[in-house]
Coordinates of C-alpha atoms and ligand atoms in Angstrom, one line a residue:
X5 CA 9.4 10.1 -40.9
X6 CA 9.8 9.7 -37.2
X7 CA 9.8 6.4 -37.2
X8 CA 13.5 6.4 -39.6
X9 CA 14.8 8.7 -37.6
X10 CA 14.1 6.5 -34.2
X11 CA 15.4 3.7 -35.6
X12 CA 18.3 5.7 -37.1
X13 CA 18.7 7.3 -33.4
X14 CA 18.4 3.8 -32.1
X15 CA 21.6 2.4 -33.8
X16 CA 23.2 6.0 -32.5
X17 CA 22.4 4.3 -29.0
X18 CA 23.8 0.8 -29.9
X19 CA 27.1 2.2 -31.6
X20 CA 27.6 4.1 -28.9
X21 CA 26.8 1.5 -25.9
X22 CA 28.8 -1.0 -27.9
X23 CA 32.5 0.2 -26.8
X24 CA 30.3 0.0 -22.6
X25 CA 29.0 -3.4 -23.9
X26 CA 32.8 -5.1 -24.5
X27 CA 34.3 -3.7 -21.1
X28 CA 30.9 -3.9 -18.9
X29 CA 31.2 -7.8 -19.9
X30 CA 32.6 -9.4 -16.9
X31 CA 35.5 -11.9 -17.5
X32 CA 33.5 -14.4 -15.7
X33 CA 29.9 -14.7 -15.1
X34 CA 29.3 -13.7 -11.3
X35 CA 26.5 -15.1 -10.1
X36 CA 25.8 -12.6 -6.9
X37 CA 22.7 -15.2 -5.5
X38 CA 21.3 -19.1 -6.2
X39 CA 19.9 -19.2 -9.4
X40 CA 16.6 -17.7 -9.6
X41 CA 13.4 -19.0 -10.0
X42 CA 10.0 -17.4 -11.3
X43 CA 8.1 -18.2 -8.5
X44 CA 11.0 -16.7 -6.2
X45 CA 8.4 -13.7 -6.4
X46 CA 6.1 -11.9 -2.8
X47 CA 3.4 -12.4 -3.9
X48 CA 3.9 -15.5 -5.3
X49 CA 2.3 -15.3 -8.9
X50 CA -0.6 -17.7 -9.9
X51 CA 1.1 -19.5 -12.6
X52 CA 4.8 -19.9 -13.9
X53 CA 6.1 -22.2 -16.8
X54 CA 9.8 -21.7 -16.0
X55 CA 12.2 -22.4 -19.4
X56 CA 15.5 -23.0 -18.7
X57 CA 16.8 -22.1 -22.1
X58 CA 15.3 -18.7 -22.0
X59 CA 16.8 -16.8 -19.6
X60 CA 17.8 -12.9 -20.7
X61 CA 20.6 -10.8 -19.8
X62 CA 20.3 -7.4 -19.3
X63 CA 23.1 -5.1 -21.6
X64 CA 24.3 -1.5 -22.2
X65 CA 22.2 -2.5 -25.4
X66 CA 18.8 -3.1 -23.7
X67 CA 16.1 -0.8 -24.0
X68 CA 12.5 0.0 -22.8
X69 CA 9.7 -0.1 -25.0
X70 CA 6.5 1.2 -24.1
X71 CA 3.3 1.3 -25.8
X72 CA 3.0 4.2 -28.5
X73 CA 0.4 6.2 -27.1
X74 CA 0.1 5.7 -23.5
X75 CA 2.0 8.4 -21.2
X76 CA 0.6 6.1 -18.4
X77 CA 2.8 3.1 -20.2
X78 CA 5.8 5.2 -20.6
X79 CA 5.6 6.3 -17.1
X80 CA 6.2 2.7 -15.9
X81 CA 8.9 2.5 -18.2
X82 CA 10.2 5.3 -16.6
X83 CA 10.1 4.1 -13.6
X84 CA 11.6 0.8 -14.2
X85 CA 14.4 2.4 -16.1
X86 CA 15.0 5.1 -12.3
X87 CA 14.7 1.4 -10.6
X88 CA 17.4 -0.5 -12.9
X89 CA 19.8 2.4 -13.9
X90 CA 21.8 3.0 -10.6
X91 CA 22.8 -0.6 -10.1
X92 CA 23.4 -1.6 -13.9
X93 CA 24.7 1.6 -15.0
X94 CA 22.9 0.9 -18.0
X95 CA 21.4 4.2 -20.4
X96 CA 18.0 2.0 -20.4
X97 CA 16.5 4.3 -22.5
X98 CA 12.9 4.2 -22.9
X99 CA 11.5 4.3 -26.2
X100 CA 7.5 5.0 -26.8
X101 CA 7.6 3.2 -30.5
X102 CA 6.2 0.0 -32.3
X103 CA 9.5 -1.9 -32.4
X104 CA 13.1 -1.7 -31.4
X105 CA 16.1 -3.8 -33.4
X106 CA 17.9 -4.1 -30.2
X107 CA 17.0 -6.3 -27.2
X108 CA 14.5 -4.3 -25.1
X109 CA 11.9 -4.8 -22.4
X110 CA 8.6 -4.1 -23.8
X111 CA 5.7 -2.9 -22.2
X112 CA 2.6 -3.7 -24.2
X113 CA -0.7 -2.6 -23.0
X114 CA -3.1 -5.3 -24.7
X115 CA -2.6 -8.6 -26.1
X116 CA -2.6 -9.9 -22.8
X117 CA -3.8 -13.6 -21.2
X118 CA -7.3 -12.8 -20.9
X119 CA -6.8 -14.2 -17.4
X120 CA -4.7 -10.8 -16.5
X121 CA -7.8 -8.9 -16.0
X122 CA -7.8 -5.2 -14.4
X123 CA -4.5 -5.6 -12.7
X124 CA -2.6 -8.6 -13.3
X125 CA 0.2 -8.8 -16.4
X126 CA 1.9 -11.8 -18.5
X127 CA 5.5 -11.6 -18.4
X128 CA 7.4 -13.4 -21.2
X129 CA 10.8 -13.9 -20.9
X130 CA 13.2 -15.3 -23.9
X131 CA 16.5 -15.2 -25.0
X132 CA 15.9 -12.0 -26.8
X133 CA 14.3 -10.1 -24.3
X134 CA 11.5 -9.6 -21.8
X135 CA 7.8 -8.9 -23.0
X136 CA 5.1 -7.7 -20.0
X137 CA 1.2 -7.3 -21.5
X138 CA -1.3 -6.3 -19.4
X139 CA -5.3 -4.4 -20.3
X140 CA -4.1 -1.3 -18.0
X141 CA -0.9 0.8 -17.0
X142 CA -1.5 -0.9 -13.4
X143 CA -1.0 -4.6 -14.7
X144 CA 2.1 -3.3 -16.3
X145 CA 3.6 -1.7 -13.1
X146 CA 2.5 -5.2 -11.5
X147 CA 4.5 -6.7 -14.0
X148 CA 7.3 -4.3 -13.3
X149 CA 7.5 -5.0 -9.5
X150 CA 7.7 -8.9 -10.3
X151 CA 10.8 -8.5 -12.9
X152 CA 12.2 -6.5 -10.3
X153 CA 12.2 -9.4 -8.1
X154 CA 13.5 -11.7 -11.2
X155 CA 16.8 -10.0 -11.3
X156 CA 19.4 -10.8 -9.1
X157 CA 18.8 -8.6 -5.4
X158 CA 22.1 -6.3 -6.0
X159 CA 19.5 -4.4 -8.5
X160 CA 18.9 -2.6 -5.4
X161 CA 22.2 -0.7 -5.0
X162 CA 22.5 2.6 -5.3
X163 CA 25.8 2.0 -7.3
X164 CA 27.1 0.5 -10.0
X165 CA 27.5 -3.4 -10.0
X166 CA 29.5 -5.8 -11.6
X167 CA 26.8 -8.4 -11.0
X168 CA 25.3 -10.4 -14.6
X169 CA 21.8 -9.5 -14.5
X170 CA 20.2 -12.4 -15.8
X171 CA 16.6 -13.3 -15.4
X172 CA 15.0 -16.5 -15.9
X173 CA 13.7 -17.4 -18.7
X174 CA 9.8 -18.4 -19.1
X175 CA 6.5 -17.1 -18.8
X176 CA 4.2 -16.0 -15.9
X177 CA 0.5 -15.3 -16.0
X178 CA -0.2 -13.5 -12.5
X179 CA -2.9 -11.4 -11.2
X180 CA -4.8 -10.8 -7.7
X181 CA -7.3 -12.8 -6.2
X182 CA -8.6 -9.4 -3.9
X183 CA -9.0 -6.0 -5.7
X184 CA -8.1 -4.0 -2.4
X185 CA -4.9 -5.0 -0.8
X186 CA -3.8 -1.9 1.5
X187 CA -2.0 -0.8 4.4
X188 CA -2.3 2.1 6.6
X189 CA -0.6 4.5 8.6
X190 CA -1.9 6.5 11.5
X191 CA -0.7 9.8 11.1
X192 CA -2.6 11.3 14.4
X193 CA -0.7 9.3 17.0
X194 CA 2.2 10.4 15.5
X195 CA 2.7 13.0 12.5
X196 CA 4.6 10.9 9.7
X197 CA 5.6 13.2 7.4
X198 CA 5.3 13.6 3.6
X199 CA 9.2 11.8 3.3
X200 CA 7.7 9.1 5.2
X201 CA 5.0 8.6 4.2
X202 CA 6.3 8.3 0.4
X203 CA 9.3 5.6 1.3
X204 CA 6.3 3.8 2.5
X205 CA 4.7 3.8 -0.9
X206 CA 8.1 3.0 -2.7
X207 CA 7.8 -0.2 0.3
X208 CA 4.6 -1.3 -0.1
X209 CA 4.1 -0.7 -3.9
X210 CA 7.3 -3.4 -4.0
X211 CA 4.7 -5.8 -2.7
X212 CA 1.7 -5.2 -5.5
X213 CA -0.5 -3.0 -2.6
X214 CA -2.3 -1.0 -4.6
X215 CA -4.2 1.3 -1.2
X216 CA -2.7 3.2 1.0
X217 CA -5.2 4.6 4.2
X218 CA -4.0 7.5 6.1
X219 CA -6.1 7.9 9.5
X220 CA -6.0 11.8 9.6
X221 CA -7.9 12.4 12.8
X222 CA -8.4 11.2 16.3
X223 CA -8.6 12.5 19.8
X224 CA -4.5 13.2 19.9
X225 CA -4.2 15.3 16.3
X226 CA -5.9 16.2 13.5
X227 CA -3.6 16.3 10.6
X228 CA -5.1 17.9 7.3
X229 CA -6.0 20.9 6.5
X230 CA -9.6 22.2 6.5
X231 CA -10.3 25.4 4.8
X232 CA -13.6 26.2 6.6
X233 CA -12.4 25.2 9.9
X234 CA -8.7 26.6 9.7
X235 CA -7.7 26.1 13.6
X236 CA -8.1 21.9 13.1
X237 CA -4.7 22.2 12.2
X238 CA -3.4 25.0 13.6
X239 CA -4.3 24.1 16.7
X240 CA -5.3 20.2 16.8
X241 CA -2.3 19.6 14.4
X242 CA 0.0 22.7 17.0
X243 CA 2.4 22.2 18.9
X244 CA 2.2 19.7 21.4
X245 CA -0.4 17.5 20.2
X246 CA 0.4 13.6 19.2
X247 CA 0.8 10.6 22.0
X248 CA 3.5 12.5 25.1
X249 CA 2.6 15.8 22.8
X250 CA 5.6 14.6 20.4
X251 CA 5.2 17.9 18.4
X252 CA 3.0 19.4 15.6
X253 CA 2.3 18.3 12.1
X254 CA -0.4 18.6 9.7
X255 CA -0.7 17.7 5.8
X256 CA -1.7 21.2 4.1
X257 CA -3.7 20.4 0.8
X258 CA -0.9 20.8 -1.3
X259 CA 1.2 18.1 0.9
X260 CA -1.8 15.6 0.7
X261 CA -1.9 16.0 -3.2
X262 CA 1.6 15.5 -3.4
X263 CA 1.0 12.3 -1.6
X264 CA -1.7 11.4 -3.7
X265 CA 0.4 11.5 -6.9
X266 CA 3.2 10.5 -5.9
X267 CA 0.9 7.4 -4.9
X268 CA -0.8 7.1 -7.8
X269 CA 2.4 7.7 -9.7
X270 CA 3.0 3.7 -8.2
X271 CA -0.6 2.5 -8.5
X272 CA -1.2 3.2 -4.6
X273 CA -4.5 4.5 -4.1
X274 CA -5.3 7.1 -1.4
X275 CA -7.9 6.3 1.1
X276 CA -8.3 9.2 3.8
X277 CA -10.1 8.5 7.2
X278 CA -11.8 11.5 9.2
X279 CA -12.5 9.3 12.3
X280 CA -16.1 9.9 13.6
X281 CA -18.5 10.5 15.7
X282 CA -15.5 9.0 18.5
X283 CA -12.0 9.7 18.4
X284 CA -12.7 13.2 17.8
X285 CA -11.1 15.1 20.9
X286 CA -8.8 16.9 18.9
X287 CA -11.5 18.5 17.1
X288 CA -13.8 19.6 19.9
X289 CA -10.7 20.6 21.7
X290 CA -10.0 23.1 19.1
X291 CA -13.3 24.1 18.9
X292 CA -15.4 24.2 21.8
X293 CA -19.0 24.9 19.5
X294 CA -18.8 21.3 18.7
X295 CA -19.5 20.3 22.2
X296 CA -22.4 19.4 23.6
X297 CA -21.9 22.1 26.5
X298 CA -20.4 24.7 24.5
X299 CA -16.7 23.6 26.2
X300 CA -13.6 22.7 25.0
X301 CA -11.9 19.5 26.4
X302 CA -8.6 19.6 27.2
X303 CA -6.2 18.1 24.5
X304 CA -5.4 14.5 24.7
X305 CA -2.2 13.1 24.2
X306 CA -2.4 9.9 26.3
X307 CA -3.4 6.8 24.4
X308 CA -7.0 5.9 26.0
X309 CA -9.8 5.0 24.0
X310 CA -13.7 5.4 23.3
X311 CA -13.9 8.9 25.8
X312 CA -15.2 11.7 22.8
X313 CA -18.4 12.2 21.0
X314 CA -19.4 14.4 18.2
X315 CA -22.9 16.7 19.5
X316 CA -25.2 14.0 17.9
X317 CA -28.1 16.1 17.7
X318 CA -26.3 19.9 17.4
X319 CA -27.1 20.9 13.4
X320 CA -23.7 22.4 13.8
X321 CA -22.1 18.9 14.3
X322 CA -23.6 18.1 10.6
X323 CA -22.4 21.1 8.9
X324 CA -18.9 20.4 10.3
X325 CA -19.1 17.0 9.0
X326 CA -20.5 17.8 5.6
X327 CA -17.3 20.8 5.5
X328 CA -14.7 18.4 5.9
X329 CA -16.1 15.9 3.9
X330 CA -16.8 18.1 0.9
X331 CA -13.3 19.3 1.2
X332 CA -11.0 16.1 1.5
X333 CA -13.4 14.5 -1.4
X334 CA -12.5 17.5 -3.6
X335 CA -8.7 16.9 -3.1
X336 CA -9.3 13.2 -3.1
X337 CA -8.9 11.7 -6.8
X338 CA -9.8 7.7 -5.0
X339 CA -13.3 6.3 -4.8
X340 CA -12.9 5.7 -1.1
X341 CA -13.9 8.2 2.0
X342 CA -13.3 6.8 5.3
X343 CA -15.5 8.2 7.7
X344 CA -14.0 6.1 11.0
X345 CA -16.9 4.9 13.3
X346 CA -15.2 2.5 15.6
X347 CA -14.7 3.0 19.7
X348 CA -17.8 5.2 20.1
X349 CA -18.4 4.5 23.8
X350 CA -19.4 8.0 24.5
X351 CA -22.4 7.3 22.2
X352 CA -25.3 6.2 22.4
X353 CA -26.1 3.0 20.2
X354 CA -29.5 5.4 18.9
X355 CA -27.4 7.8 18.8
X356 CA -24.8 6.5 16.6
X357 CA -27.0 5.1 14.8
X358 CA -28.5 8.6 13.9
X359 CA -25.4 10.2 13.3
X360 CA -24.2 7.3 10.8
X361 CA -27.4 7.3 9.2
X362 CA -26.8 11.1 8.5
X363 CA -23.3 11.2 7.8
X364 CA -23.0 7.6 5.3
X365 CA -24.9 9.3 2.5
X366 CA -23.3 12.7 2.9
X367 CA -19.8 10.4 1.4
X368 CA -21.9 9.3 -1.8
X369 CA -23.3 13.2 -2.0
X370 CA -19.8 14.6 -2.7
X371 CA -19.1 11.3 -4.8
X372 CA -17.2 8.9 -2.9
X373 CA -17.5 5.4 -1.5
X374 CA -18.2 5.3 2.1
X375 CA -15.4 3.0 4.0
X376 CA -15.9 2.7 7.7
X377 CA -14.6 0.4 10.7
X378 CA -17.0 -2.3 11.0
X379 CA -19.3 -0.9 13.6
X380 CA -20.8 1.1 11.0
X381 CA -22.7 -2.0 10.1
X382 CA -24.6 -1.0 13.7
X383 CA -26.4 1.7 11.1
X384 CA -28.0 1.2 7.9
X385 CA -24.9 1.8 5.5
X386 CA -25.6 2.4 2.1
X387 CA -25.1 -1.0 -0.4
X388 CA -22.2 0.5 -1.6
X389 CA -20.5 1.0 1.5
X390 CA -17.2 -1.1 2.3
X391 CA -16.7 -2.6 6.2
X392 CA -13.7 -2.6 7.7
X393 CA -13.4 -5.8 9.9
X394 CA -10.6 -5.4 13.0
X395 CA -12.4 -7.7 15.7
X396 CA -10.2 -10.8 17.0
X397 CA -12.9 -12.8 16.5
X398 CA -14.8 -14.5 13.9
X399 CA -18.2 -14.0 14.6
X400 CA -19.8 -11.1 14.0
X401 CA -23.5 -10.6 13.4
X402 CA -24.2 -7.4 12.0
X403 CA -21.4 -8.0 9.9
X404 CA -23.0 -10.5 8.5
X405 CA -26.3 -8.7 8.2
X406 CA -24.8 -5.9 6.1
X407 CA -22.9 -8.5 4.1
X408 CA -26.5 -9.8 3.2
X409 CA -27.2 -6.6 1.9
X410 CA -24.5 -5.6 -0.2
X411 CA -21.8 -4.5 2.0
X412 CA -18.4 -5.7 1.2
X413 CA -15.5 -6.1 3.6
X414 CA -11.9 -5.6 4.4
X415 CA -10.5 -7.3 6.2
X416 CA -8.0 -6.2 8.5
X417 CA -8.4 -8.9 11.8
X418 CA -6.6 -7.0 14.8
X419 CA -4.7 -10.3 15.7
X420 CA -3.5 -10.9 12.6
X421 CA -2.8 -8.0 10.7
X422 CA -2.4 -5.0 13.1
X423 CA 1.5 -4.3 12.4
X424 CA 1.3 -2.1 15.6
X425 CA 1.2 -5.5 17.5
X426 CA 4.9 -6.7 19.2
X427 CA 6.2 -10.0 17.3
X428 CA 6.9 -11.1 21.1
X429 CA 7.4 -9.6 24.7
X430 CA 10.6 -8.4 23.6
X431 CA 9.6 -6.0 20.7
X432 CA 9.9 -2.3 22.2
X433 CA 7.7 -0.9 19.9
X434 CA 4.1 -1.5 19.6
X435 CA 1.1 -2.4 22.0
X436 CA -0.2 -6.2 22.8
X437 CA -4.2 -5.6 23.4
X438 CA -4.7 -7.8 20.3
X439 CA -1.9 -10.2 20.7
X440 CA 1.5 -10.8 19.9
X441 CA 1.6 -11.2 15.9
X442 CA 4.7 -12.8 15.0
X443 CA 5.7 -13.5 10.8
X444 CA 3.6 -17.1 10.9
X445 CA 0.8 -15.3 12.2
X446 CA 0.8 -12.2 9.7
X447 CA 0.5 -14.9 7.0
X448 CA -1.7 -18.1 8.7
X449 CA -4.9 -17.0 7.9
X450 CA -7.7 -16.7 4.7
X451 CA -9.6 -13.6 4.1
X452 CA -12.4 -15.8 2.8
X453 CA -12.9 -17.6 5.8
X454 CA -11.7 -15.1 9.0
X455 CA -15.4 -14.5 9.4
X456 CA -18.0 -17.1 9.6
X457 CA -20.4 -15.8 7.3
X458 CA -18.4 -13.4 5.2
X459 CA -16.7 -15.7 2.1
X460 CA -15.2 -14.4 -0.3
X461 CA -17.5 -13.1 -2.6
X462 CA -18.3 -10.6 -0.1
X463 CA -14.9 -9.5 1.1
X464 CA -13.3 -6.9 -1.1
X465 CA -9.8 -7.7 -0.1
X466 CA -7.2 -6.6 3.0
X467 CA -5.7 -4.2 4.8
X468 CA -2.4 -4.0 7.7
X469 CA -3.0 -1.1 9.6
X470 CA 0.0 0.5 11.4
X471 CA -1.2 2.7 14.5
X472 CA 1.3 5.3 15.8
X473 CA 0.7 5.6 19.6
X474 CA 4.2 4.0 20.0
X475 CA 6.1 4.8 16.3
X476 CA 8.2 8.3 16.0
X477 CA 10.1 7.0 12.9
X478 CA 10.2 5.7 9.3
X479 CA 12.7 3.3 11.1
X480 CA 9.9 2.3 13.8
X481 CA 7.1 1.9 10.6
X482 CA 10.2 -0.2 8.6
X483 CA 10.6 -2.5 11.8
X484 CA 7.3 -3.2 12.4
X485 CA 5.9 -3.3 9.0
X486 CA 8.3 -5.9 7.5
X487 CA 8.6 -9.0 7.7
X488 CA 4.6 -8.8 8.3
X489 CA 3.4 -6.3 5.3
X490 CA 4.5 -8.6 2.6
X491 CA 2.5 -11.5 4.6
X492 CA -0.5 -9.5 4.0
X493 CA 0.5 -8.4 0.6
X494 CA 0.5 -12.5 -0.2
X495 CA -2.8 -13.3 1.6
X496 CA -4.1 -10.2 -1.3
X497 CA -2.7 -11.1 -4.3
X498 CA -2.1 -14.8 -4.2
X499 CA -4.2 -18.2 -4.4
X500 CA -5.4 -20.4 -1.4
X501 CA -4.1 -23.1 -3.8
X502 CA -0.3 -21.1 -3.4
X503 CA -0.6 -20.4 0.2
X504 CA 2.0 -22.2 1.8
X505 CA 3.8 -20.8 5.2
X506 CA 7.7 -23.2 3.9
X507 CA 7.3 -21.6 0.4
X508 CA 6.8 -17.9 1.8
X509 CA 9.2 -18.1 4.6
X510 CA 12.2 -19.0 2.4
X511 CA 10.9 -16.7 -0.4
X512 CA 10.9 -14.1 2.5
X513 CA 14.4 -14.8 3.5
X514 CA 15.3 -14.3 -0.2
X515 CA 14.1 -10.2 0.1
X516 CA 16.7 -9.7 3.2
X517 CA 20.0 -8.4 0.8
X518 CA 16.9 -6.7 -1.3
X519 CA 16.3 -4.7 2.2
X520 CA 19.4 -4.0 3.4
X521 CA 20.4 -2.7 -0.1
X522 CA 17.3 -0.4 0.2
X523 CA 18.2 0.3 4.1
X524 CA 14.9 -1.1 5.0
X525 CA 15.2 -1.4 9.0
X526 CA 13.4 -4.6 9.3
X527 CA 12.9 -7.0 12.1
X528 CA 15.0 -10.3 11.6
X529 CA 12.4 -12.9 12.8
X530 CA 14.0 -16.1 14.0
X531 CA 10.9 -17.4 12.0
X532 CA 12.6 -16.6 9.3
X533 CA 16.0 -18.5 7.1
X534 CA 17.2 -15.1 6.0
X535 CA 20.1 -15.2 3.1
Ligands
IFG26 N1 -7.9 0.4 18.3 C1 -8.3 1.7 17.8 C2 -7.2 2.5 17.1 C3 -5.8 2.3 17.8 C4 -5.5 0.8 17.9 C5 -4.1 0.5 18.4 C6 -9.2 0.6 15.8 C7 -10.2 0.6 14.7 C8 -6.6 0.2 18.8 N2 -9.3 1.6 16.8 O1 -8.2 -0.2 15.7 O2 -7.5 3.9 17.2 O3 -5.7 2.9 19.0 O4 -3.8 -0.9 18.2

């Protein structure tokens, strides 16, 4: 019964788009851009039989077809149709059944290239239509993002376009080569708010990053809220706190959850960091019990380093630890904790070594992954536990030690992919400690092979932290974050076999009308032959 009256609904649509499909015809074809290319995709996919003869045109008539049965499928279909309607001015409907008579962009879950895996997709495209299969609602989204890039870059106006959105015809088998390809933002530094931090996850999930870390705490804020300590935020997320006191901020739960879906919403996973045993000044500022001495420091809103420690052997110290952590894992839907552990000069290597061996397994208790900066591989970290590698080097022995016992690492070298780094002396954001990091250097590097001793079976993926000290604006994270994220987002996703700095650097240049169209405030590397 339903299934007439769809189809009987269906023709509704197409009698009714017909009259739009006769005037929305251009007189001419106006191609807006060079013809496009598959690969003309960041990241570049792993394998693309172009077919000249193939190429599809989007209509009034097109619609999207999702998987009967899958919210999750028509969710992506959703948000492809909120992606292509303002430009088009298409109706795009989307249309949860087996089959449409009309041309359509299906979203099939199953079926797929067994290649495709957890994450990736096959993308079909033909005269009649495009077809995107992937095993989960994630592979389709991938798929999604990589049509995106197929149609011509005025699909990113806000308004309607008189552009023919064709799309090349031909078929691309594409998923990652790392399972964890993130970015971060520091939101103790500087408070970036809920807004921003969201038009980061429309940016980033563009790319295929699929984890987003938010560093919540360190010596200048502490920026979620903590039911059973109440003044962290209050007070270390007040007034005044953040690098030159730039003013308070704090997530509240119900702001962090809205993050989380709206992440999740894109296939962006949430990976919180509580930053410990160093780095916590604006904790034992706030409360002076969790000093060694029963005093409270003086906030912090310089940029120094290494200068607080945690009470390592106060029982106190642990029951604050195991609070917050029971409380950000309940509210935290992602298999990662992030329990910080690097610059802990005020601590003893014993005792850091005590505390991490106390606090690591406290993460699995409440049922989450440990994640840590790499000296956490100082301790005894639990197999399952995940190092974060920043050094500028490529040595690193108890890296490698933990890597022989199960640990897996992310890598996230500090002078390659710290977006916080200037692109040159000129940049007026950012600091230098690790280097300057122009677009070449973002993307000449292997995760496999950073650190001698960690290949790639035992690195789980990447990571481009942004760190706040200098940012006050999602105009600052735009600027520093792009050209460089997408660099990173390439080194994830694609093959060594792919990597190829001439390739990327024009495919780069190809994004800039993509950018302006979505006001993205990005830095214009001479690097870079941007159309
Ligand atoms: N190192 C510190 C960060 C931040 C950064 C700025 C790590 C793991 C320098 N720790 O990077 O807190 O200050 O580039």
């Amino acid at each position: 019964m339903r299934r007439r009256h769809t189809t009987t609904r269906l023709l509704a649509i197409a009698a009714l788009a017909l009259p739009l499909t006769l005037s929305a015809a251009p007189a001419v074809a106006t191609p807006s851009t060079p013809a496009r290319q598959l690969t003309d995709v960041i990241p570049v996919p792993v394998d693309t039989r172009p077919d000249a003869r193939a190429a599809f045109r989007l209509s009034p008539l097109t619609v999207i077809r999702t998987a009967p049965g899958s919210s999750a499928a028509w969710q992506v279909g959703r948000q492809l149709a909120d992606t292509l309607r303002p430009a088009t001015g298409y109706p795009l409907p989307v249309l949860p059944v087996p089959s449409t008579p009309l041309p359509e962009i299906a979203l099939v879950l199953g079926e797929a290239d067994h290649r495709v895996g957890q994450e990736g997709y096959q993308l079909d495209v033909t005269r009649r239509g495009v077809t995107i299969r992937a095993t989960t609602p994630a592979g389709l989204f991938a798929g999604t993002q990589t049509l995106r890039q197929l149609l011509p870059a005025d699909i990113e106006a806000p308004t309607r376009q008189r552009t023919t959105w064709t799309i090349p015809g031909g078929r691309i088998i594409d998923y990652p080569r790392f399972a964890y390809r993130g970015a971060m933002l520091d939101l103790a530094r500087h408070f970036h708010t809920v807004d921003e931090i969201t038009a980061y996850v429309d940016l980033i999930s563009q790319y295929k990053i699929n984890y987003l870390h938010l560093h919540l705490t360190d010596d200048q804020g502490w920026r979620i809220q903590i039911d059973s300590w109440p003044r962290l935020t209050t007070v270390g997320g007040g007034p005044g706190t953040g690098v030159d006191g730039v003013g308070p901020g704090y997530l509240t739960k119900a702001d962090y959850q809205a993050v989380v879906a709206y992440a999740a919403a894109r296939h962006v996973t949430i990976v919180p960091e509580i930053d410990m045993p160093g780095h916590t000044n604006a904790a034992q500022s706030t409360y002076p019990e969790l000093n060694c001495d029963g005093v409270a420091p003086p906030p912090r809103t310089d940029i120094a380093v290494g200068y607080s420690s945690l009470c390592i052997n106060d029982e106190l110290t642990y029951r604050f630890v195991e609070d917050v952590i029971r409380e950000l894992a309940a509210i935290t839907p992602g298999p990662y904790l992030h329990i910080g552990g690097d610059e802990a000069h005020a601590t003893t290597d014993e005792d850091y070594r005590t505390f991490m061996n106390r606090v690591l397994p406290l993460v699995s208790k409440y049922g989450k992954r440990a994640s840590g900066w790499n000296e956490i591989a100082q301790a005894d970290p639990p197999a399952d536990a995940v190092a974060q590698f920043w050094g500028t080097g490529t040595t690193n022995a108890d890296l490698v030690d933990a890597v022989t016992r199960g640990t897996k690492v992310i890598m996230s070298p500090a002078n390659k992919s710290y977006l916080d780094m200037k692109y040159d002396a000129t940049t007026r954001l950012g600091l230098r400690w690790a280097g300057l990091i122009e677009v070449s250097d973002a993307y000449g590097w292997d995760p496999a092979t950073r650190v001698t001793g960690v290949g790639e079976s035992a690195v789980l993926g990447v990571e481009a932290p942004l760190w706040s000290e200098t940012l006050r604006s999602l105009d600052d994270i735009e600027y520093m974050a792009f050209p460089r994220l997408p660099a990173i987002a390439e080194l994830g996703w694609s093959t060594t076999t792919s990597h190829d700095w001439e390739s990327f650097r024009t495919r780069l240049g190809e994004q800039a009308p993509r950018w302006r169209l979505q006001q993205v405030n990005f830095y214009p590397s001479p690097q870079v032959p941007w159309i």
